[in-house]
Amino acid sequence: MSKTYSISELATEFDVTTRSIRFYEDQELLRPARRGQTRIYSSKDRVRLKLTLRGKRLGLSLAEIRELFELWDETRSGSEKQLQLMLAKIGERRAALEQQMKDITMVQLELESAEIRCRQALEELNQKRSDEQRPRASG
Amino acid sequence: MSKTYSISELATEFDVTTRSIRFYEDQELLRPARRGQTRIYSSKDRVRLKLTLRGKRLGLSLAEIRELFELWDETRSGSEKQLQLMLAKIGERRAALEQQMKDITMVQLELESAEIRCRQALEELNQKRSDEQRPRASG
DNA sequence: GACTTTCTTTACGTTAACGTAAACTTGTTT
DNA sequence: AAACAAGTTTACGTTAACGTAAAGAAAGTC
C-alpha cells in the first residue's frame, strides 16, 4: 500500500486551491482514482502536480505541460517517430531554459546594481540629515 | 541627435506586433514622443521595451513590470520610504529569481535524463531492426 | 490624382486559468 | 436527528494580454 492523498491535503501542501487541482484534472494533467465520488491521489499524482506547478513557474501553459506528459508516456512504448518528436521537444525546452537562464542572470545583475544605487541614495539621505542636525562651520 | 525608431522597426527587431507595442504604451510601460500623430521611439524607449519583454519571459505581468519601472524612476529623487520599498521589491524579485533558477536546474536535469532514455530506446529499436534483418543463429 | 504603405484610433472578440456561487452527497460529531 | 466538514458537479464570471477588424490620416510613388 503506497501512500495516498486527499485533494485538500495536496492543496495545502502545494498552496493551491482545490479548484485548481480539479481544473488540472479537467485539462487531463491528473488522473486520480476514485472511491465513490471522492478523488484519491497517489504519490504518482502528487509528482505530476509538483511537475505541473514547476512548469507553471517556468511559464509553460497547461496545454504545453500536458503535451510533455503525454509525450513522455508514449515514450515508453514509443515508435521511432515519437521518440524523435520527444527529442525535438526536449531540445526546444532546453533552449528556452537556457534563454531563461541568461535572462535571469541579466536581471540579477541589474537588480544588484539597482540595490547598490538604492543603498547609496539612502546613505546620502542620512548624510544630509546628520549635516542638518549639527550645522557647525558653514559659510 | 540620438537614434530614433519607428514602431514597426521595433516590432520587427523584437519580433512582437505593433499592437503589442501600443498596448504596452496603453499600460504606461512606454512613453514614446510624437511627430504629429506618429510615435517616435528613442533608444531609451527601446531599452524599456527590451526590459519589458525580458520581464515577460520571466513570467512577470505587465503591471508588475510597470511597477518596477515606476519605482525605479522614483528612486532618483526618492524619499527614504520609497527607497526602502524599492529595496524590498528588489529583494522579492531576487528571491523569485533564485527559485526560478532552482526550477530550471531541476528541469534541466530531468530533461537530460529524459533525453538519455530516449536515445537508449532508439538504440534498442535499431538493434531489433538489424536483428530481424539477419536472423542467423536463433533457437 | 489614384494607389500603396505605414501609421493612427476605437472597439469588440478571444483564450487561459482559474474564482465564485449554488445545490447536492457522504461521513462524523454532538 | 441535526449540524458540520469535506467532497462533488455544474455553470457563469473575471482578468490579462493581446487579436482582429473598421475606418481614416499622412506620406511617398507611379
CSV table of C-alpha atoms (C1' of nucleotides) in Angstrom, one decimal:
chain,number,residue,atom,x,y,z
A,1,MET,CA,0.0,0.0,0.0
A,2,SER,CA,1.7,3.2,-1.1
A,3,LYS,CA,0.5,6.5,0.3
A,4,THR,CA,-2.5,8.3,-1.0
A,5,TYR,CA,-3.7,11.9,-0.6
A,6,SER,CA,-6.9,13.8,-0.4
A,7,ILE,CA,-7.5,16.8,-2.6
A,8,SER,CA,-7.2,19.2,0.3
A,9,GLU,CA,-4.0,17.6,1.5
A,10,LEU,CA,-2.4,18.3,-1.8
A,11,ALA,CA,-4.0,21.7,-1.9
A,12,THR,CA,-2.4,22.8,1.4
A,13,GLU,CA,0.9,21.1,0.7
A,14,PHE,CA,1.4,22.9,-2.5
A,15,ASP,CA,-0.6,26.0,-1.6
A,16,VAL,CA,-3.1,25.8,-4.5
A,17,THR,CA,-6.8,25.7,-4.4
A,18,THR,CA,-8.8,22.5,-4.8
A,19,ARG,CA,-10.5,24.3,-7.7
A,20,SER,CA,-7.1,24.5,-9.4
A,21,ILE,CA,-6.4,20.8,-8.8
A,22,ARG,CA,-9.8,19.8,-10.2
A,23,PHE,CA,-9.1,22.1,-13.2
A,24,TYR,CA,-5.8,20.4,-13.8
A,25,GLU,CA,-7.7,17.1,-13.9
A,26,ASP,CA,-10.2,18.6,-16.3
A,27,GLN,CA,-7.2,19.5,-18.5
A,28,GLU,CA,-6.0,15.9,-18.2
A,29,LEU,CA,-2.9,16.7,-16.3
A,30,LEU,CA,-4.0,14.4,-13.4
A,31,ARG,CA,-6.0,11.2,-13.4
A,32,PRO,CA,-6.7,10.5,-9.7
A,33,ALA,CA,-8.5,7.3,-8.7
A,34,ARG,CA,-11.9,7.4,-7.1
A,35,ARG,CA,-13.6,5.9,-4.1
A,36,GLY,CA,-17.2,6.5,-4.8
A,37,GLN,CA,-17.1,10.1,-6.0
A,38,THR,CA,-14.1,11.1,-3.9
A,39,ARG,CA,-10.8,11.6,-5.6
A,40,ILE,CA,-7.8,9.7,-4.3
A,41,TYR,CA,-4.4,10.9,-5.3
A,42,SER,CA,-1.4,8.5,-5.5
A,43,SER,CA,2.1,9.6,-5.0
A,44,LYS,CA,2.5,9.5,-8.8
A,45,ASP,CA,-0.3,12.0,-9.0
A,46,ARG,CA,1.5,14.1,-6.4
A,47,VAL,CA,4.6,14.1,-8.5
A,48,ARG,CA,2.6,15.2,-11.5
A,49,LEU,CA,1.1,18.0,-9.6
A,50,LYS,CA,4.6,19.1,-8.5
A,51,LEU,CA,5.9,19.0,-12.0
A,52,THR,CA,2.8,20.9,-13.2
A,53,LEU,CA,3.4,23.7,-10.7
A,54,ARG,CA,7.1,23.8,-11.6
A,55,GLY,CA,6.3,24.0,-15.2
A,56,LYS,CA,3.9,26.9,-14.5
A,57,ARG,CA,6.6,28.8,-12.6
A,58,LEU,CA,8.7,28.5,-15.7
A,59,GLY,CA,6.0,30.0,-17.8
A,60,LEU,CA,4.6,26.8,-19.5
A,61,SER,CA,0.9,26.7,-20.3
A,62,LEU,CA,-1.1,23.8,-19.0
A,63,ALA,CA,-1.5,22.6,-22.6
A,64,GLU,CA,2.3,22.5,-23.0
A,65,ILE,CA,2.7,20.7,-19.8
A,66,ARG,CA,0.1,18.2,-20.8
A,67,GLU,CA,1.8,17.7,-24.1
A,68,LEU,CA,5.0,16.9,-22.4
A,69,PHE,CA,3.3,14.4,-20.1
A,70,GLU,CA,1.7,12.7,-23.0
A,71,LEU,CA,4.9,12.5,-25.0
A,72,TRP,CA,6.7,11.1,-22.0
A,73,ASP,CA,4.0,8.4,-21.5
A,74,GLU,CA,4.2,7.5,-25.2
A,75,THR,CA,8.0,7.3,-25.0
A,76,ARG,CA,7.8,4.1,-23.0
A,77,SER,CA,6.4,2.1,-25.9
A,78,GLY,CA,7.2,4.7,-28.5
A,79,SER,CA,7.8,4.4,-32.2
A,80,GLU,CA,10.9,6.0,-33.7
A,81,LYS,CA,8.9,9.0,-34.8
A,82,GLN,CA,7.5,9.6,-31.4
A,83,LEU,CA,10.9,9.3,-29.9
A,84,GLN,CA,12.3,11.8,-32.3
A,85,LEU,CA,9.4,14.1,-31.6
A,86,MET,CA,10.2,13.8,-27.9
A,87,LEU,CA,13.8,14.6,-28.5
A,88,ALA,CA,12.8,17.6,-30.5
A,89,LYS,CA,10.5,18.8,-27.7
A,90,ILE,CA,13.2,18.2,-25.2
A,91,GLY,CA,15.6,20.3,-27.4
A,92,GLU,CA,13.1,23.1,-27.6
A,93,ARG,CA,12.6,23.1,-23.8
A,94,ARG,CA,16.3,23.1,-23.2
A,95,ALA,CA,16.9,26.0,-25.5
A,96,ALA,CA,14.1,28.0,-23.8
A,97,LEU,CA,15.6,27.2,-20.4
A,98,GLU,CA,19.0,28.5,-21.5
A,99,GLN,CA,17.4,31.7,-22.7
A,100,GLN,CA,15.7,32.0,-19.3
A,101,MET,CA,18.9,31.4,-17.5
A,102,LYS,CA,20.5,34.2,-19.5
A,103,ASP,CA,17.5,36.4,-18.7
A,104,ILE,CA,17.8,35.7,-15.1
A,105,THR,CA,21.5,36.4,-14.8
A,106,MET,CA,20.9,39.7,-16.7
A,107,VAL,CA,18.1,40.7,-14.4
A,108,GLN,CA,20.1,39.6,-11.3
A,109,LEU,CA,23.0,41.8,-12.3
A,110,GLU,CA,20.6,44.7,-12.9
A,111,LEU,CA,18.9,44.1,-9.6
A,112,GLU,CA,22.3,44.0,-7.9
A,113,SER,CA,23.4,47.4,-9.2
A,114,ALA,CA,19.9,48.8,-8.5
A,115,GLU,CA,20.3,47.7,-4.9
A,116,ILE,CA,23.7,49.3,-4.7
A,117,ARG,CA,22.4,52.6,-6.0
A,118,CYS,CA,19.5,52.4,-3.6
A,119,ARG,CA,21.8,51.9,-0.7
A,120,GLN,CA,24.0,54.8,-1.8
A,121,ALA,CA,20.9,57.1,-2.1
A,122,LEU,CA,20.0,56.1,1.4
A,123,GLU,CA,23.4,56.9,2.7
A,124,GLU,CA,23.3,60.3,1.1
A,125,LEU,CA,20.0,60.9,2.8
A,126,ASN,CA,21.4,60.0,6.2
A,127,GLN,CA,24.4,62.2,5.5
A,128,LYS,CA,22.3,65.2,4.8
A,129,ARG,CA,20.2,64.6,7.9
A,130,SER,CA,23.2,64.5,10.2
A,131,ASP,CA,24.6,67.5,8.5
A,132,GLU,CA,21.4,69.4,9.3
A,133,GLN,CA,21.5,68.3,12.9
A,134,ARG,CA,24.9,69.8,13.6
A,135,PRO,CA,25.5,72.7,11.3
A,136,ARG,CA,28.9,73.9,12.6
A,137,ALA,CA,31.2,75.7,10.2
A,138,SER,CA,29.1,76.6,7.1
A,139,GLY,CA,30.0,79.8,5.2
B,1,MET,CA,20.8,63.6,-32.2
B,2,SER,CA,20.5,60.1,-30.8
B,3,LYS,CA,18.8,57.4,-32.8
B,4,THR,CA,15.1,57.0,-33.1
B,5,TYR,CA,12.9,54.1,-34.2
B,6,SER,CA,9.5,53.7,-35.8
B,7,ILE,CA,7.0,51.3,-34.3
B,8,SER,CA,7.5,48.7,-37.0
B,9,GLU,CA,11.3,48.8,-36.7
B,10,LEU,CA,11.0,47.9,-33.0
B,11,ALA,CA,8.3,45.4,-33.8
B,12,THR,CA,10.5,43.5,-36.3
B,13,GLU,CA,13.6,43.8,-34.2
B,14,PHE,CA,12.0,42.3,-31.2
B,15,ASP,CA,9.5,40.1,-33.0
B,16,VAL,CA,6.4,41.5,-31.5
B,17,THR,CA,3.3,43.0,-33.1
B,18,THR,CA,2.7,46.7,-33.3
B,19,ARG,CA,-0.5,46.0,-31.5
B,20,SER,CA,1.5,44.8,-28.5
B,21,ILE,CA,3.8,47.8,-28.5
B,22,ARG,CA,0.8,50.2,-28.5
B,23,PHE,CA,-0.7,48.1,-25.8
B,24,TYR,CA,2.4,48.4,-23.7
B,25,GLU,CA,2.1,52.2,-24.1
B,26,ASP,CA,-1.5,52.0,-23.0
B,27,GLN,CA,-0.3,50.2,-19.9
B,28,GLU,CA,2.2,53.0,-19.4
B,29,LEU,CA,5.3,50.9,-19.9
B,30,LEU,CA,6.4,53.1,-22.8
B,31,ARG,CA,6.0,56.9,-23.4
B,32,PRO,CA,7.2,57.5,-27.0
B,33,ALA,CA,7.4,61.0,-28.4
B,34,ARG,CA,5.2,62.1,-31.3
B,35,ARG,CA,5.7,63.8,-34.6
B,36,GLY,CA,2.1,64.7,-35.4
B,37,GLN,CA,0.3,61.5,-34.6
B,38,THR,CA,3.2,59.2,-35.3
B,39,ARG,CA,5.0,57.6,-32.5
B,40,ILE,CA,8.8,58.1,-32.3
B,41,TYR,CA,10.8,55.8,-30.1
B,42,SER,CA,14.1,56.9,-28.5
B,43,SER,CA,16.8,54.4,-27.6
B,44,LYS,CA,15.6,54.8,-24.0
B,45,ASP,CA,12.2,53.5,-25.1
B,46,ARG,CA,13.9,50.7,-26.9
B,47,VAL,CA,15.6,49.7,-23.7
B,48,ARG,CA,12.3,49.8,-21.9
B,49,LEU,CA,10.8,47.5,-24.5
B,50,LYS,CA,13.7,45.1,-24.2
B,51,LEU,CA,13.3,45.0,-20.4
B,52,THR,CA,9.6,44.6,-20.7
B,53,LEU,CA,10.0,41.6,-23.0
B,54,ARG,CA,12.7,40.1,-20.7
B,55,GLY,CA,10.4,40.5,-17.8
B,56,LYS,CA,7.6,38.8,-19.6
B,57,ARG,CA,9.8,35.8,-20.4
B,58,LEU,CA,10.5,35.6,-16.7
B,59,GLY,CA,6.7,35.4,-16.0
B,60,LEU,CA,6.2,39.0,-14.8
B,61,SER,CA,2.9,40.6,-15.5
B,62,LEU,CA,2.8,43.9,-17.3
B,63,ALA,CA,1.5,45.5,-14.1
B,64,GLU,CA,4.5,44.2,-12.2
B,65,ILE,CA,6.9,45.4,-14.8
B,66,ARG,CA,5.3,48.8,-14.8
B,67,GLU,CA,5.5,48.9,-11.0
B,68,LEU,CA,9.2,48.2,-11.2
B,69,PHE,CA,9.7,50.9,-13.8
B,70,GLU,CA,7.9,53.5,-11.7
B,71,LEU,CA,9.7,52.6,-8.5
B,72,TRP,CA,13.0,52.9,-10.4
B,73,ASP,CA,12.0,56.3,-11.7
B,74,GLU,CA,11.1,57.5,-8.2
B,75,THR,CA,14.3,56.1,-6.8
B,76,ARG,CA,16.2,59.1,-8.4
B,77,SER,CA,14.6,61.7,-6.2
B,78,GLY,CA,13.2,59.1,-3.7
B,79,SER,CA,12.3,59.6,-0.1
B,80,GLU,CA,13.6,57.0,2.4
B,81,LYS,CA,10.3,55.2,2.4
B,82,GLN,CA,10.4,54.8,-1.4
B,83,LEU,CA,13.9,53.7,-1.3
B,84,GLN,CA,13.1,51.1,1.3
B,85,LEU,CA,10.1,50.0,-0.8
B,86,MET,CA,12.4,49.6,-3.8
B,87,LEU,CA,14.8,47.6,-1.8
B,88,ALA,CA,12.0,45.3,-0.6
B,89,LYS,CA,10.8,44.8,-4.2
B,90,ILE,CA,14.3,44.1,-5.3
B,91,GLY,CA,14.5,41.5,-2.6
B,92,GLU,CA,11.3,39.9,-3.6
B,93,ARG,CA,12.4,39.7,-7.2
B,94,ARG,CA,15.8,38.3,-6.3
B,95,ALA,CA,14.1,35.5,-4.2
B,96,ALA,CA,11.8,34.7,-7.1
B,97,LEU,CA,14.7,34.5,-9.5
B,98,GLU,CA,16.6,32.2,-7.3
B,99,GLN,CA,13.5,29.9,-7.1
B,100,GLN,CA,13.3,30.0,-10.9
B,101,MET,CA,17.0,29.1,-11.1
B,102,LYS,CA,16.4,26.1,-8.9
B,103,ASP,CA,13.4,25.1,-11.0
B,104,ILE,CA,15.4,25.4,-14.2
B,105,THR,CA,18.3,23.3,-13.0
B,106,MET,CA,15.8,20.7,-11.8
B,107,VAL,CA,14.0,20.6,-15.1
B,108,GLN,CA,17.3,20.6,-16.9
B,109,LEU,CA,18.4,17.5,-15.1
B,110,GLU,CA,15.1,15.8,-15.8
B,111,LEU,CA,15.3,16.7,-19.5
B,112,GLU,CA,18.8,15.4,-19.6
B,113,SER,CA,17.9,12.0,-18.2
B,114,ALA,CA,14.8,12.0,-20.4
B,115,GLU,CA,17.0,12.6,-23.4
B,116,ILE,CA,19.3,9.8,-22.4
B,117,ARG,CA,16.4,7.4,-22.0
B,118,CYS,CA,15.0,8.4,-25.4
B,119,ARG,CA,18.4,7.7,-27.1
B,120,GLN,CA,18.6,4.4,-25.4
B,121,ALA,CA,15.1,3.5,-26.6
B,122,LEU,CA,16.1,4.5,-30.1
B,123,GLU,CA,19.2,2.3,-29.9
B,124,GLU,CA,17.1,-0.6,-28.8
B,125,LEU,CA,14.8,-0.1,-31.8
B,126,ASN,CA,17.7,-0.1,-34.2
B,127,GLN,CA,19.1,-3.2,-32.5
B,128,LYS,CA,15.9,-5.0,-33.0
B,129,ARG,CA,15.7,-4.0,-36.6
B,130,SER,CA,19.2,-5.2,-37.5
B,131,ASP,CA,18.5,-8.4,-35.6
B,132,GLU,CA,15.4,-9.0,-37.8
B,133,GLN,CA,17.4,-8.3,-41.0
B,134,ARG,CA,19.9,-11.0,-40.4
B,135,PRO,CA,18.3,-13.7,-38.3
B,136,ARG,CA,21.3,-16.2,-38.1
B,137,ALA,CA,21.5,-18.5,-35.1
B,138,SER,CA,18.3,-18.2,-33.3
B,139,GLY,CA,16.8,-21.2,-31.3
C,1,DG,C1',-4.6,62.1,-58.9
C,2,DA,C1',-5.1,57.4,-57.8
C,3,DC,C1',-2.6,53.9,-55.4
C,4,DT,C1',0.0,51.8,-51.8
C,5,DT,C1',2.2,51.8,-47.5
C,6,DT,C1',2.6,52.9,-42.8
C,7,DC,C1',0.7,54.7,-39.3
C,8,DT,C1',-3.4,56.0,-36.3
C,9,DT,C1',-7.7,55.4,-33.1
C,10,DT,C1',-11.7,52.9,-31.5
C,11,DA,C1',-13.8,49.0,-30.1
C,12,DC,C1',-15.4,44.4,-29.9
C,13,DG,C1',-13.6,39.4,-29.7
C,14,DT,C1',-10.8,35.7,-27.7
C,15,DT,C1',-8.2,32.5,-24.8
C,16,DA,C1',-6.2,30.7,-20.5
C,17,DA,C1',-6.6,29.8,-15.9
C,18,DC,C1',-8.9,29.9,-12.6
C,19,DG,C1',-12.7,32.4,-8.9
C,20,DT,C1',-17.1,32.1,-7.1
C,21,DA,C1',-21.6,30.5,-6.1
C,22,DA,C1',-25.3,27.2,-5.9
C,23,DA,C1',-27.0,22.9,-4.8
C,24,DC,C1',-26.1,18.2,-3.6
C,25,DT,C1',-23.8,13.8,-1.4
C,26,DT,C1',-21.3,11.4,2.3
C,27,DG,C1',-19.4,10.8,6.6
C,28,DT,C1',-18.9,12.0,11.5
C,29,DT,C1',-19.5,14.6,15.5
C,30,DT,C1',-22.8,16.4,19.1
D,1,DA,C1',-31.8,13.9,14.2
D,2,DA,C1',-29.3,17.9,13.4
D,3,DA,C1',-25.4,20.1,12.3
D,4,DC,C1',-21.0,20.3,10.5
D,5,DA,C1',-16.9,19.3,7.5
D,6,DA,C1',-15.1,17.9,3.2
D,7,DG,C1',-16.1,16.5,-1.0
D,8,DT,C1',-18.7,16.7,-5.5
D,9,DT,C1',-20.8,18.7,-10.1
D,10,DT,C1',-22.5,22.5,-12.9
D,11,DA,C1',-22.1,26.8,-14.6
D,12,DC,C1',-21.5,31.5,-15.0
D,13,DG,C1',-18.0,35.4,-14.0
D,14,DT,C1',-13.4,37.5,-14.3
D,15,DT,C1',-8.7,39.1,-15.7
D,16,DA,C1',-4.6,39.7,-18.6
D,17,DA,C1',-2.8,40.2,-22.9
D,18,DC,C1',-3.4,40.7,-26.8
D,19,DG,C1',-6.0,39.6,-31.9
D,20,DT,C1',-8.7,41.5,-35.3
D,21,DA,C1',-11.4,44.5,-37.9
D,22,DA,C1',-13.0,49.0,-39.4
D,23,DA,C1',-12.2,53.5,-40.9
D,24,DG,C1',-9.4,57.1,-41.5
D,25,DA,C1',-4.9,60.4,-41.9
D,26,DA,C1',-0.2,61.3,-43.9
D,27,DA,C1',3.4,60.5,-47.0
D,28,DG,C1',5.7,58.7,-50.8
D,29,DT,C1',5.2,56.6,-55.8
D,30,DC,C1',3.6,55.5,-60.4
